[in-house]
Amino acid sequence: MLQFFLTLIPQLSSGDEDRYEPQLLQAGEIYRTGDFIVKDNETYVIENVTFFIDGNVIIKDSATLIVRNAKLIVNNTYRLRYIVKVLDKATLKVENSTLTSAPLPSVQLWVRTYERPGAKIVMFNTKCDWELFAMGGNTTIDSSSLSSLFWRAYWKSKVSVTNSSLLYVGLSFGKSDEDIWITGLKPHVKLEKVRIEAEGGSLEMRKVSVEEWVIDLIRILDLDSKLHITINDSHIYSLQFWAMEDAYIKFNDLKPGMFMNWNIRQNVQGLGPWSNLTLVKTRVDTLRLHTKGKIEVENMEGIRIHTSLNASVVIKNSEVIDLHLLGNDFIKLMNTTITGTFWIGPVDTVQYADRGPVEIEDAHVIEFFNSRISGAHIQVASRYTLMRGNISVFYMSMDRVDWAFGTIDREYPLIMRDGSGNPLPNASLILSDLNSKLIWNGTTDQRGRAVFNIRFTKENYSKEWILKVTINSMNITKEIGFLTSTPIILTLPKLPSSISLSASSNKNSLGESITIFGSISPPHEATVVLKYKMPNGTILTKNITSTVSGKFEDTFTPNIVGSWIVRASWNGDLDHEGAESREFSFSVLKARSSLSLLASRENIREGEEITISGSINPPSAGIALSLTFERPDGSTFTEVVLTDSDGAFSYNLIPKDIGKWRVHASWLGNDNYEGAISPPISFMVEKPPLLLPPVTTSTTSPQPMLSFQPAPQAPPIGLVITLVVFAGIAVAILARRRRGKARHM
């Protein structure tokens, strides 16, 4: 069996209710209900045991509590948050032990000094999950690990940490007139030696690693404090600003990042902050604002806002990582997004060691103006909260809502519209739960608006309500829950409609007209949009108007061959939805064409020119035509001609062969017209008539010599006789001249 014991020095009487009275749960475990108070000059030793406490732990006067080789657990809840305090000249010694809490963390361990300085904590080889607040006195940590250490310089607290690790260290300043220089605060670095002296306190670390450094600026006494803090060459997890009840501070245009040389007053206005902070080559991950007063925030990113009693916060155009509301506060969010934790609290009763259970005024008013919660974790521990306005909720489900206790009255603005966006007044509204129990009823006003309220509790926050809207004998229902976005915009559904479509023919030749017709049901006189998809992909849109009976038609002549698709649609009206017809397709076929030919003459003589002309129908310019000529011997050749703007063409030819020629025109067609061949035409090429041969004379011959060029072909008999007659006459004339000449000579 596990050995354990608890030593009490001195022995107490059974009538002292403040004294420790252990109860054995099982071997090695002890449970205590109520506050555990060690006072006067007493010394308690808790050793070799797991010790549960349902209450506060107070060590005061000159008493001593020793925890050795043990596990001390404080049972912390939302309603009863306990603390551990070392006051006056008391001492807490912890060796080889664990200090933790259950089921919630956030137990606070305070070492405080008031009128009697000298409180002391000594911790060796210990794991402490509590938040340690050094508010005076002396704290020594050796070879241990702590979750949090908050050192407040202005209480003259002395803290020494050696060979240890800390997840979170908070340094608080803000009381005296002093210049404070801090350098080299960086996470995940083992510090060989760091010593900070400020405002009468000291913090010394040797061989210590810290994961997150936090700087707190807090006013205690003097609004006009001349405290100047410079942080150089550091990496700060969080920079925290505190505003008390009488503060009115405005933050603007600020976001975390690297500050090369920045002074806080560059982006802050109003009463405070009371400490003048300068960052030099220092990175800040988040900004955290604490307030019991009034704060206005605008154009900021990466901020955390925590409120206390009677706070008033206005946030505009910003991104808030965490929003913690701690009671009796008024929060207004405008164009702002919450992305982290949205905590609505605190508990309605807090257990204080010196005052016992204390009722805290716990009420919240949260107004949203075009803001949103996106992927946040919502925690509710509030006696009463009013949430109203327009808020959008994104990436959220009920498993991201942790409801400890309390109520939230959420207002839901509603807007009722018709299908065209016009307000619908006098709509009947009925809100009921899932069991059809009536929760609320009402009507929309002249602007089509209404507001209803649902009270959410731990028992019903995950349920749904049914909103039923009735107007013009039509009903709309919508489920409403805690995460429903507002305003709720409902649109009256329209009656369905349809539109039919057909055509006068599904096959037409190019150049022929086609009629597209159809009708709207139920009948409406309205604009109908016809969209033709042409074979080349081009969209042709036509707007036509239907008759009172809903009928419409469009007659036109397609100008492209191929498959056409047409669809009809209309947009609907106040009472009816729009509709779109099915696709209707029709084909446009190639048109026929024809060619005509004409020769300039039917007969020509060899060597003469002939003109072949013609035209294409329908007329078209730039058409390439083939003219095929057939010679008298049957051989052929082809020439290409182009049509002019009237579709006409011509070709000039000097035939070389005697006889009958034939010619015809042809073309293959194009995208819109079929090809064609003209009827053939013919013409005759004849040999020219025979002429008299030329006569030549010789001076050496007494007889005239006639020279005739041989004819290639035998001339006709008539031509021969004629030539002979002309030749005889010529010979006679020549002989007579010769005789005369001879006589003369």
XYZ file of C-alpha atoms in Angstrom:
745
model
C 0.000 0.000 0.000
C 1.200 3.516 -0.843
C 2.608 5.155 2.246
C 1.394 8.642 2.981
C 1.068 10.899 5.958
C 0.088 14.416 6.850
C 1.712 16.113 9.812
C -0.117 18.794 11.764
C 1.895 21.096 14.014
C 0.551 22.050 16.512
C -2.395 19.832 17.391
C -5.761 21.543 16.884
C -9.010 21.246 18.777
C -11.967 19.604 17.082
C -14.040 22.764 17.345
C -11.853 24.892 15.121
C -13.745 24.938 11.788
C -10.967 26.664 9.858
C -8.560 23.843 10.499
C -7.753 20.991 8.220
C -9.838 17.820 8.662
C -8.701 15.128 6.205
C -10.994 12.409 4.908
C -9.567 9.195 3.486
C -10.945 8.327 0.042
C -8.635 5.440 -0.754
C -5.050 4.543 -0.133
C -2.906 7.541 -0.961
C -5.798 10.021 -1.487
C -7.292 12.662 0.811
C -10.245 14.934 0.126
C -10.990 18.284 1.817
C -14.190 20.338 1.482
C -14.070 24.036 2.258
C -11.250 26.514 2.591
C -7.895 25.248 3.777
C -6.376 27.952 6.015
C -2.990 27.837 7.703
C -2.384 30.771 10.060
C -0.590 32.065 13.131
C 2.655 30.187 13.654
C 1.386 26.797 12.492
C 3.297 24.460 10.198
C 1.479 21.918 7.986
C 3.226 19.160 6.071
C 1.509 17.336 3.169
C 3.690 14.421 2.129
C 3.378 11.240 0.046
C -0.292 11.834 -0.716
C -2.712 13.037 -3.399
C -4.584 15.869 -1.742
C -7.895 17.190 -3.168
C -9.243 20.564 -2.037
C -12.683 21.973 -2.785
C -11.910 25.462 -1.603
C -9.295 28.184 -1.304
C -5.878 27.692 0.248
C -4.752 30.567 2.489
C -1.395 30.741 4.241
C -1.091 33.862 6.377
C 0.481 35.413 9.448
C 3.713 33.548 10.069
C 2.410 30.090 9.155
C 4.181 27.560 6.925
C 2.747 24.980 4.503
C 5.132 22.277 3.271
C 4.202 20.074 0.287
C 6.706 17.263 -0.197
C 6.544 14.298 -2.572
C 2.840 14.957 -3.023
C 0.192 16.020 -5.521
C -2.013 18.957 -4.544
C -5.189 19.313 -6.623
C -7.663 22.197 -6.361
C -11.100 21.401 -7.812
C -11.861 24.511 -9.855
C -15.208 25.151 -11.631
C -16.868 27.950 -13.545
C -18.970 28.936 -10.549
C -16.344 28.436 -7.867
C -12.919 29.564 -8.931
C -10.480 29.033 -6.120
C -7.208 30.743 -5.345
C -4.106 29.966 -3.305
C -2.616 32.893 -1.341
C 0.574 33.346 0.629
C 0.214 36.508 2.737
C 2.001 38.505 5.395
C 5.111 36.617 6.541
C 3.823 33.173 5.661
C 5.813 30.580 3.704
C 4.906 27.955 1.103
C 7.553 25.297 0.473
C 7.048 22.762 -2.317
C 9.518 19.949 -3.042
C 9.355 17.087 -5.548
C 5.632 17.631 -6.019
C 2.874 18.586 -8.462
C 0.490 21.534 -8.101
C -2.483 21.275 -10.446
C -6.243 21.748 -10.736
C -9.306 19.956 -12.054
C -11.416 20.017 -14.105
C -10.519 23.573 -15.192
C -7.083 25.172 -15.119
C -6.590 28.806 -14.082
C -6.094 28.333 -10.349
C -4.168 31.388 -9.184
C -1.264 31.227 -6.728
C -0.619 34.617 -5.143
C 2.311 35.692 -3.077
C 1.236 39.072 -1.744
C 2.606 41.614 0.710
C 0.447 44.236 2.361
C 1.233 45.871 5.695
C 3.519 43.037 6.790
C 6.084 42.333 4.035
C 7.854 39.008 3.996
C 5.637 36.404 2.244
C 7.712 33.674 0.676
C 7.400 30.835 -1.844
C 10.150 28.289 -2.301
C 9.714 25.685 -5.037
C 12.160 22.899 -5.917
C 11.863 20.093 -8.478
C 8.162 20.745 -8.851
C 5.636 20.918 -11.677
C 3.183 23.769 -11.153
C 0.142 24.207 -13.417
C -1.129 27.173 -11.429
C -0.760 30.798 -12.460
C 1.854 32.215 -10.099
C 1.398 35.921 -9.305
C 4.384 37.525 -7.610
C 2.658 40.517 -5.989
C 5.340 41.223 -3.429
C 7.442 39.143 -1.092
C 10.091 36.685 -2.265
C 9.703 33.813 -4.706
C 12.415 31.270 -5.404
C 11.986 28.666 -8.159
C 14.651 26.007 -8.699
C 14.716 23.020 -11.074
C 10.974 23.265 -11.706
C 8.472 23.870 -14.515
C 5.733 26.514 -14.325
C 2.836 27.237 -16.619
C 2.719 30.970 -15.824
C 4.690 33.517 -13.867
C 3.347 37.059 -13.494
C 5.875 39.437 -11.971
C 4.651 42.864 -10.932
C 7.557 45.184 -10.347
C 5.682 47.910 -8.506
C 4.893 45.648 -5.504
C 8.645 45.329 -4.898
C 8.471 41.603 -5.478
C 11.727 39.669 -5.593
C 11.724 36.649 -7.907
C 14.575 34.241 -8.627
C 14.275 31.404 -11.154
C 17.081 28.905 -11.727
C 17.429 25.805 -13.950
C 13.732 25.858 -14.776
C 11.286 26.190 -17.673
C 8.295 28.523 -17.969
C 5.589 28.526 -20.597
C 4.494 32.085 -19.956
C 6.139 35.044 -18.234
C 4.265 38.311 -17.746
C 6.129 41.479 -16.789
C 3.948 44.266 -15.372
C 4.918 47.925 -15.044
C 3.106 51.155 -14.395
C 3.512 52.852 -11.019
C 6.659 54.913 -10.533
C 8.605 57.543 -12.437
C 11.455 55.557 -13.893
C 13.277 54.685 -17.097
C 13.309 50.922 -17.727
C 15.410 49.256 -20.423
C 14.811 45.610 -21.328
C 16.638 43.675 -24.023
C 16.968 40.116 -25.321
C 13.558 38.704 -24.368
C 13.136 35.944 -26.935
C 11.105 32.726 -26.833
C 12.543 29.202 -26.943
C 15.992 30.432 -25.906
C 17.727 29.267 -22.742
C 18.681 32.373 -20.822
C 22.059 32.136 -19.190
C 21.348 35.216 -17.118
C 18.680 37.924 -17.187
C 18.081 40.465 -14.459
C 15.380 43.115 -14.515
C 15.144 45.756 -11.809
C 12.237 48.157 -11.863
C 10.045 50.070 -9.426
C 11.648 48.485 -6.382
C 11.286 44.893 -7.553
C 13.680 42.471 -9.210
C 13.448 39.453 -11.483
C 16.509 37.277 -11.953
C 16.727 34.226 -14.200
C 19.618 31.823 -14.674
C 19.592 28.931 -17.149
C 15.878 29.307 -17.753
C 13.844 28.785 -20.949
C 10.652 30.748 -21.612
C 8.178 30.021 -24.409
C 6.166 33.247 -24.304
C 7.025 36.717 -23.012
C 4.225 39.120 -22.135
C 4.482 42.824 -21.279
C 1.688 44.358 -19.171
C 1.236 48.117 -18.938
C -1.101 48.916 -16.066
C -1.922 52.137 -14.220
C -2.177 51.830 -10.448
C -2.071 55.342 -9.044
C -0.931 58.194 -11.205
C -2.455 58.995 -14.601
C 0.495 61.277 -15.286
C 3.092 58.647 -14.521
C 6.435 59.366 -16.085
C 7.363 55.709 -16.471
C 9.295 55.159 -19.708
C 9.851 51.598 -20.914
C 12.104 50.669 -23.834
C 12.163 47.100 -25.130
C 15.009 46.324 -27.506
C 15.902 43.327 -29.674
C 13.098 41.142 -28.324
C 10.219 38.926 -29.378
C 7.069 39.508 -27.328
C 4.146 37.122 -27.511
C 1.634 39.632 -26.209
C 1.662 43.331 -25.434
C -1.079 44.155 -22.923
C -2.690 47.498 -22.166
C -4.888 48.121 -19.135
C -7.537 50.812 -18.808
C -9.176 51.445 -15.445
C -12.625 52.855 -14.690
C -11.756 56.465 -15.443
C -9.854 55.780 -18.668
C -11.076 56.631 -22.155
C -8.621 55.328 -24.740
C -8.731 55.164 -28.538
C -6.611 52.717 -30.514
C -6.420 52.897 -34.296
C -4.479 51.584 -37.285
C -2.417 49.080 -35.386
C -1.580 45.439 -35.912
C 1.061 43.061 -34.552
C 4.330 42.711 -36.341
C 7.911 43.883 -36.355
C 8.494 47.332 -34.851
C 11.838 48.843 -35.754
C 11.343 52.007 -33.726
C 7.813 52.680 -32.556
C 6.293 54.596 -29.670
C 2.893 53.632 -28.326
C 1.562 57.179 -28.499
C 1.744 57.085 -32.284
C -1.448 55.028 -32.435
C -3.179 55.800 -29.139
C -5.316 58.759 -28.086
C -7.316 59.729 -25.041
C -6.811 59.380 -21.312
C -3.853 57.022 -21.148
C -2.008 54.905 -21.564
C -0.084 56.002 -18.532
C 3.241 54.419 -19.445
C 5.301 55.578 -22.386
C 6.413 52.464 -24.288
C 9.002 52.309 -27.077
C 9.764 49.199 -29.117
C 13.106 48.927 -30.907
C 13.773 45.957 -33.217
C 11.068 44.064 -31.379
C 8.422 41.709 -32.726
C 4.943 41.541 -31.184
C 2.648 38.587 -31.960
C -0.615 39.824 -30.430
C -2.066 42.928 -28.801
C -4.263 42.533 -25.747
C -6.506 45.243 -24.316
C -7.917 45.033 -20.787
C -10.444 47.603 -19.689
C -12.775 48.589 -16.906
C -13.319 51.892 -18.658
C -14.078 52.994 -22.185
C -12.104 51.876 -25.221
C -12.623 52.589 -28.899
C -10.777 50.400 -31.391
C -10.640 51.028 -35.137
C -8.733 49.458 -38.038
C -6.817 46.991 -35.888
C -5.812 43.385 -36.512
C -4.724 40.510 -34.305
C -6.081 41.984 -31.055
C -7.447 40.346 -27.920
C -9.953 42.309 -25.843
C -10.818 41.502 -22.225
C -13.356 43.543 -20.304
C -14.087 43.886 -16.612
C -17.032 45.376 -14.761
C -18.700 48.446 -16.309
C -16.540 48.408 -19.422
C -17.689 50.066 -22.634
C -16.014 48.917 -25.835
C -16.618 49.968 -29.443
C -14.768 48.000 -32.140
C -14.831 49.151 -35.770
C -13.390 47.613 -38.916
C -11.135 45.245 -37.009
C -10.200 41.614 -36.533
C -10.482 40.343 -32.960
C -8.729 37.095 -32.128
C -10.346 36.760 -28.694
C -13.185 38.671 -27.063
C -13.581 37.966 -23.322
C -16.495 39.688 -21.623
C -16.384 39.630 -17.846
C -19.667 41.140 -16.781
C -21.800 44.293 -16.750
C -20.283 45.562 -19.967
C -21.530 47.099 -23.198
C -19.889 45.934 -26.416
C -20.527 47.266 -29.913
C -18.972 45.593 -32.957
C -19.132 47.294 -36.346
C -17.786 45.601 -39.491
C -15.670 43.409 -37.246
C -14.772 39.714 -37.234
C -14.213 37.463 -34.203
C -11.970 34.542 -35.155
C -10.752 33.008 -31.889
C -12.508 32.628 -28.546
C -15.750 34.467 -27.783
C -16.046 34.106 -24.008
C -19.151 35.464 -22.269
C -18.801 35.381 -18.491
C -17.919 35.399 -15.714
C -19.492 33.133 -13.129
C -22.288 34.574 -11.038
C -20.526 33.639 -7.803
C -16.811 33.866 -7.083
C -15.285 32.298 -3.992
C -12.896 34.736 -2.341
C -10.705 33.631 0.548
C -11.210 36.778 2.562
C -14.860 37.442 1.695
C -16.310 34.047 0.874
C -18.837 33.653 -1.988
C -19.440 37.033 -3.639
C -22.238 37.816 -6.075
C -20.877 39.639 -9.105
C -23.074 41.826 -11.237
C -23.073 39.837 -14.414
C -24.851 41.282 -17.438
C -23.770 41.892 -21.018
C -25.181 43.888 -23.882
C -23.614 42.947 -27.216
C -24.607 44.766 -30.386
C -23.523 43.614 -33.835
C -23.535 45.825 -36.910
C -22.615 43.932 -40.070
C -20.090 41.852 -38.153
C -19.386 38.158 -38.034
C -18.133 35.233 -36.000
C -15.935 32.995 -38.118
C -14.767 29.636 -36.812
C -14.606 30.907 -33.244
C -15.055 28.933 -30.021
C -17.996 30.329 -28.043
C -17.999 29.853 -24.275
C -20.997 30.926 -22.208
C -20.869 31.339 -18.435
C -23.078 34.364 -17.916
C -26.082 35.028 -15.759
C -27.677 37.223 -18.422
C -26.663 38.460 -21.885
C -28.556 40.421 -24.516
C -27.273 39.841 -28.046
C -28.772 41.842 -30.887
C -28.086 43.220 -34.338
C -26.862 41.828 -37.634
C -24.266 39.102 -37.311
C -23.089 36.491 -39.812
C -21.890 33.131 -38.522
C -19.386 31.220 -40.662
C -17.736 27.808 -40.288
C -19.498 27.157 -37.018
C -21.272 24.150 -35.541
C -22.753 23.456 -32.147
C -19.711 21.447 -31.084
C -17.843 24.773 -30.972
C -20.222 26.114 -28.313
C -19.428 25.361 -24.664
C -22.343 26.386 -22.468
C -21.509 26.233 -18.743
C -24.557 28.072 -17.411
C -26.617 31.242 -17.798
C -29.020 32.695 -20.346
C -28.670 34.656 -23.564
C -31.566 36.592 -25.053
C -30.838 36.848 -28.729
C -32.829 39.184 -30.944
C -33.449 38.165 -34.533
C -34.167 40.940 -37.067
C -36.253 39.649 -39.975
C -36.800 41.107 -43.458
C -39.626 39.833 -45.684
C -39.457 40.472 -49.449
C -41.147 39.439 -52.640
C -39.284 37.858 -55.505
C -38.243 41.259 -56.853
C -36.798 42.436 -53.553
C -39.718 44.651 -52.558
C -40.779 44.654 -48.876
C -43.811 42.583 -47.940
C -45.841 44.155 -45.105
C -48.478 42.390 -43.024
C -46.925 38.944 -43.305
C -48.057 36.681 -40.461
C -45.198 35.285 -38.318
C -45.414 32.351 -35.919
C -42.441 31.045 -33.906
C -42.793 27.644 -32.246
C -40.524 25.008 -30.760
C -40.065 21.508 -32.107
C -43.074 20.376 -30.068
C -45.265 22.957 -31.884
C -45.545 25.049 -28.734
C -46.195 28.688 -29.604
C -43.297 30.928 -28.561
C -44.155 34.184 -30.344
C -46.296 35.579 -33.134
C -46.436 38.886 -34.979
C -46.582 40.612 -38.359
C -44.134 42.497 -40.557
C -44.390 46.289 -40.653
C -44.685 48.491 -43.739
C -40.995 47.941 -44.441
C -41.454 44.179 -44.316
C -39.507 43.977 -41.023
C -39.998 42.360 -37.649
C -37.902 41.393 -34.603
C -38.387 38.361 -32.387
C -36.481 37.030 -29.400
C -35.353 33.585 -28.244
C -34.019 32.922 -24.759
C -31.255 30.320 -24.807
C -30.132 28.286 -21.818
C -27.809 25.374 -21.248
C -30.764 23.034 -21.732
C -31.986 24.383 -25.075
C -29.103 26.216 -26.795
C -28.471 23.296 -29.177
C -32.117 22.980 -30.260
C -33.992 24.496 -33.200
C -37.110 26.664 -33.416
C -39.530 26.815 -36.362
C -40.480 30.164 -37.895
C -43.571 30.065 -40.132
C -44.409 33.013 -42.398
C -47.795 33.254 -44.153
C -48.735 35.782 -46.842
C -51.055 35.650 -49.860
C -52.068 32.100 -48.906
C -48.464 30.980 -49.201
C -46.281 29.612 -46.399
C -42.547 29.751 -45.728
C -40.842 27.902 -42.884
C -37.292 28.284 -41.571
C -35.353 26.645 -38.752
C -33.862 29.104 -36.262
C -31.007 28.259 -33.901
C -28.416 29.899 -31.691
C -25.964 30.129 -34.607
C -28.420 31.452 -37.198
C -27.094 34.491 -39.049
C -29.042 37.738 -38.972
C -30.826 39.550 -40.423
C -33.035 36.683 -41.492
C -34.071 37.518 -45.046
C -37.036 35.580 -46.403
C -38.321 35.821 -49.958
C -41.878 34.908 -50.929
C -41.715 31.996 -53.348
C -43.147 32.593 -56.817
C -45.458 30.380 -58.817
C -43.752 28.308 -61.493
C -44.058 29.106 -65.183
C -42.984 27.467 -68.423
C -42.161 28.508 -71.953
C -42.516 26.409 -75.118
C -40.647 26.760 -78.385
C -40.983 25.434 -81.944
C -40.231 26.409 -85.561
C -41.982 26.479 -88.951
C -39.440 23.992 -90.299
C -36.433 22.145 -89.041
C -34.675 22.277 -92.441
C -34.294 25.377 -94.578
C -32.084 26.405 -97.422
C -29.933 29.469 -97.144
C -31.905 32.505 -98.156
C -35.226 31.060 -97.019
C -36.928 32.567 -93.968
C -37.842 30.599 -90.862
C -40.323 31.411 -88.114
C -39.595 30.611 -84.464
C -42.691 30.668 -82.283
C -43.823 29.661 -78.815
C -45.829 30.703 -75.762
C -45.553 31.472 -72.024
C -47.702 29.527 -69.584
C -49.585 30.868 -67.727
C -50.141 33.577 -70.377
C -48.179 36.790 -69.870
C -47.475 39.829 -71.969
C -43.751 40.067 -71.362
C -40.346 40.385 -72.918
C -39.083 37.109 -74.314
C -35.380 36.665 -74.957
C -34.445 34.456 -77.906
C -30.843 33.336 -77.999
C -29.664 31.825 -81.273
C -26.430 29.891 -81.273
C -25.086 30.112 -84.797
C -23.001 27.335 -86.408
C -19.823 29.381 -85.880
C -20.501 29.684 -82.145
C -21.711 33.292 -82.215
C -24.690 34.077 -79.971
C -27.429 36.172 -81.532
C -29.843 37.670 -78.982
C -33.263 39.065 -79.825
C -35.836 40.602 -77.493
C -39.424 40.231 -78.596
C -42.710 40.835 -76.829
C -45.343 38.200 -76.289
C -49.029 38.924 -76.722
C -51.565 38.982 -73.913
C -52.198 35.329 -74.609
C -48.500 34.632 -74.050
C -47.693 33.838 -77.696
C -44.624 35.115 -79.523
C -42.855 34.572 -82.847
C -39.758 35.689 -84.708
C -39.311 35.438 -88.491
C -35.850 35.904 -89.938
C -33.573 34.650 -92.716
C -30.509 32.737 -91.503
C -27.269 33.827 -93.150
C -24.999 30.893 -92.232
C -25.253 27.260 -93.270
C -25.154 24.639 -90.540
C -26.908 23.580 -87.345
C -28.650 26.377 -85.408
C -29.813 26.172 -81.772
C -32.369 28.511 -80.251
C -33.628 28.860 -76.666
C -36.339 31.152 -75.277
C -36.579 32.589 -71.750
C -38.375 35.191 -69.668
C -37.548 36.679 -66.246
C -40.912 36.196 -64.598
C -42.836 38.836 -62.674
C -43.896 39.575 -59.102
C -45.923 36.379 -58.833
C -44.229 33.963 -61.179
C -40.771 32.606 -61.561
C -38.997 33.020 -64.846
C -38.576 30.072 -67.165
C -36.358 28.831 -69.957
C -37.438 26.618 -72.823
C -35.771 23.488 -74.024
C -33.294 23.857 -76.856
C -34.707 23.706 -80.356
C -32.381 23.004 -83.282
C -32.852 23.441 -87.007
C -30.593 23.064 -90.027
C -29.808 25.586 -92.738
C -28.771 23.849 -95.973
C -26.614 25.198 -98.778
C -28.520 27.125 -101.461
C -28.381 26.194 -105.122
C -26.398 28.272 -107.560
C -26.298 28.497 -111.404
C -23.906 29.668 -114.071
C -24.653 31.151 -117.500
C -22.264 31.575 -120.475
C -22.278 33.669 -123.667
C -19.765 33.974 -126.529
C -19.225 37.327 -128.193
C -19.435 35.677 -131.705
C -20.503 32.356 -133.061
C -17.880 32.324 -135.881
C -14.465 33.831 -135.947
C -11.543 33.541 -138.327
C -8.266 32.127 -137.355
C -6.237 34.666 -135.381
C -9.237 36.662 -134.225
C -10.144 37.168 -130.527
C -13.340 35.930 -128.933
C -14.812 36.950 -125.542
C -16.506 34.411 -123.299
C -18.682 36.095 -120.635
C -21.233 35.010 -118.072
C -22.526 35.369 -114.533
C -23.203 33.451 -111.340
C -26.565 33.396 -109.624
C -27.058 34.468 -106.929
C -24.558 37.220 -107.699
C -21.416 37.159 -105.585
C -18.064 38.858 -105.957
C -14.676 37.186 -105.888
C -15.903 33.720 -106.823
C -13.271 31.665 -108.631
C -14.790 29.910 -111.651
C -13.257 27.370 -114.012
C -13.708 27.830 -117.805
C -13.037 24.536 -119.568
C -12.333 24.807 -123.319
C -12.522 21.822 -125.731
C -10.501 22.168 -128.937
C -11.702 20.792 -132.292
C -9.477 17.743 -131.845
C -11.109 16.948 -128.445
C -8.290 18.099 -126.164
C -9.157 20.480 -123.286
C -7.624 23.160 -121.109
C -8.976 25.224 -118.193
C -8.711 28.866 -117.286
C -9.759 30.460 -113.901
C -11.685 33.725 -113.732
C -13.079 35.770 -110.802
C -16.530 37.289 -110.598
C -16.970 41.015 -110.103
C -19.319 42.769 -107.676
C -22.331 41.869 -109.861
C -21.361 38.256 -110.158
C -20.295 38.700 -113.814
C -17.104 37.486 -115.419
C -15.416 37.436 -118.861
C -12.422 35.903 -120.588
C -10.735 36.802 -123.910
C -9.235 34.054 -126.079
C -7.486 33.886 -129.512
C -8.087 30.319 -130.645
C -5.311 28.733 -132.742
C -7.128 25.703 -134.032
C -9.585 25.820 -136.992
C -12.848 24.166 -136.267
C -15.589 23.886 -133.685
C -14.785 24.840 -130.094
C -16.802 24.103 -126.921
C -16.639 25.783 -123.502
C -18.475 25.498 -120.136
C -18.115 27.184 -116.710
C -18.088 25.425 -113.312
C -17.366 25.976 -109.587
C -17.290 23.704 -106.517
C -19.430 25.866 -104.253
C -18.603 27.269 -100.773
C -19.892 27.173 -97.206
C -23.248 28.611 -98.200
C -23.839 27.528 -101.815
C -23.685 24.312 -103.754
C -21.476 24.156 -106.831
C -22.817 24.419 -110.405
C -21.940 23.701 -114.088
C -23.192 25.918 -116.868
C -24.688 24.571 -120.087
C -21.885 24.363 -122.707
C -21.699 26.797 -125.617
C -19.764 26.482 -128.914
C -18.170 28.712 -131.520
C -16.474 28.143 -134.943
C -12.957 29.143 -135.898
C -12.572 29.459 -139.727
C -9.591 29.871 -142.034
C -9.302 33.388 -143.440
C -10.058 33.902 -147.328
C -7.218 33.300 -149.944
C -5.424 36.534 -151.095
C -3.515 37.158 -154.548
C 0.121 36.220 -154.244
C 2.661 39.028 -154.591
C 4.414 39.545 -158.114
C 8.222 39.905 -158.347
C 10.418 40.923 -161.454
C 14.041 40.152 -162.358
C 16.400 42.515 -164.326
C 18.525 39.612 -165.561
C 15.770 37.613 -167.117
C 14.044 38.774 -170.252
C 10.922 37.052 -169.141
C 8.973 38.073 -166.154
C 9.006 35.553 -163.409
C 6.041 35.190 -161.144
C 6.602 33.866 -157.691
C 3.686 32.318 -155.813
C 3.666 31.192 -152.238
C 2.270 27.693 -152.052
C -0.961 27.451 -150.288
C -1.147 25.040 -147.451
C -4.475 23.742 -148.657
C -6.224 23.519 -152.016
C -8.435 26.574 -152.358
C -12.046 26.265 -153.425
C -12.639 26.201 -157.249
C -14.323 29.651 -157.272
C -11.391 31.176 -155.571
C -8.985 29.556 -158.074
C -10.895 30.957 -161.091
C -10.878 34.388 -159.573
C -7.180 34.268 -158.868
C -6.430 33.102 -162.453
C -8.394 35.998 -163.922
C -6.588 38.502 -161.711
C -3.259 36.939 -162.588
C -3.875 37.192 -166.341
C -4.768 40.832 -166.084
C -1.648 41.470 -164.046
C 0.575 39.696 -166.567
C -0.868 41.679 -169.466
C -0.319 44.964 -167.699
C 3.187 44.039 -166.776
C 4.028 42.935 -170.366
C 2.710 46.184 -171.760
C 4.841 48.157 -169.358
C 7.897 46.108 -170.193
C 7.405 46.701 -173.939
C 7.026 50.371 -173.418
C 10.081 50.483 -171.307
C 12.101 48.516 -173.806
C 11.069 50.795 -176.614
C 12.069 53.741 -174.525
C 15.418 52.288 -173.706
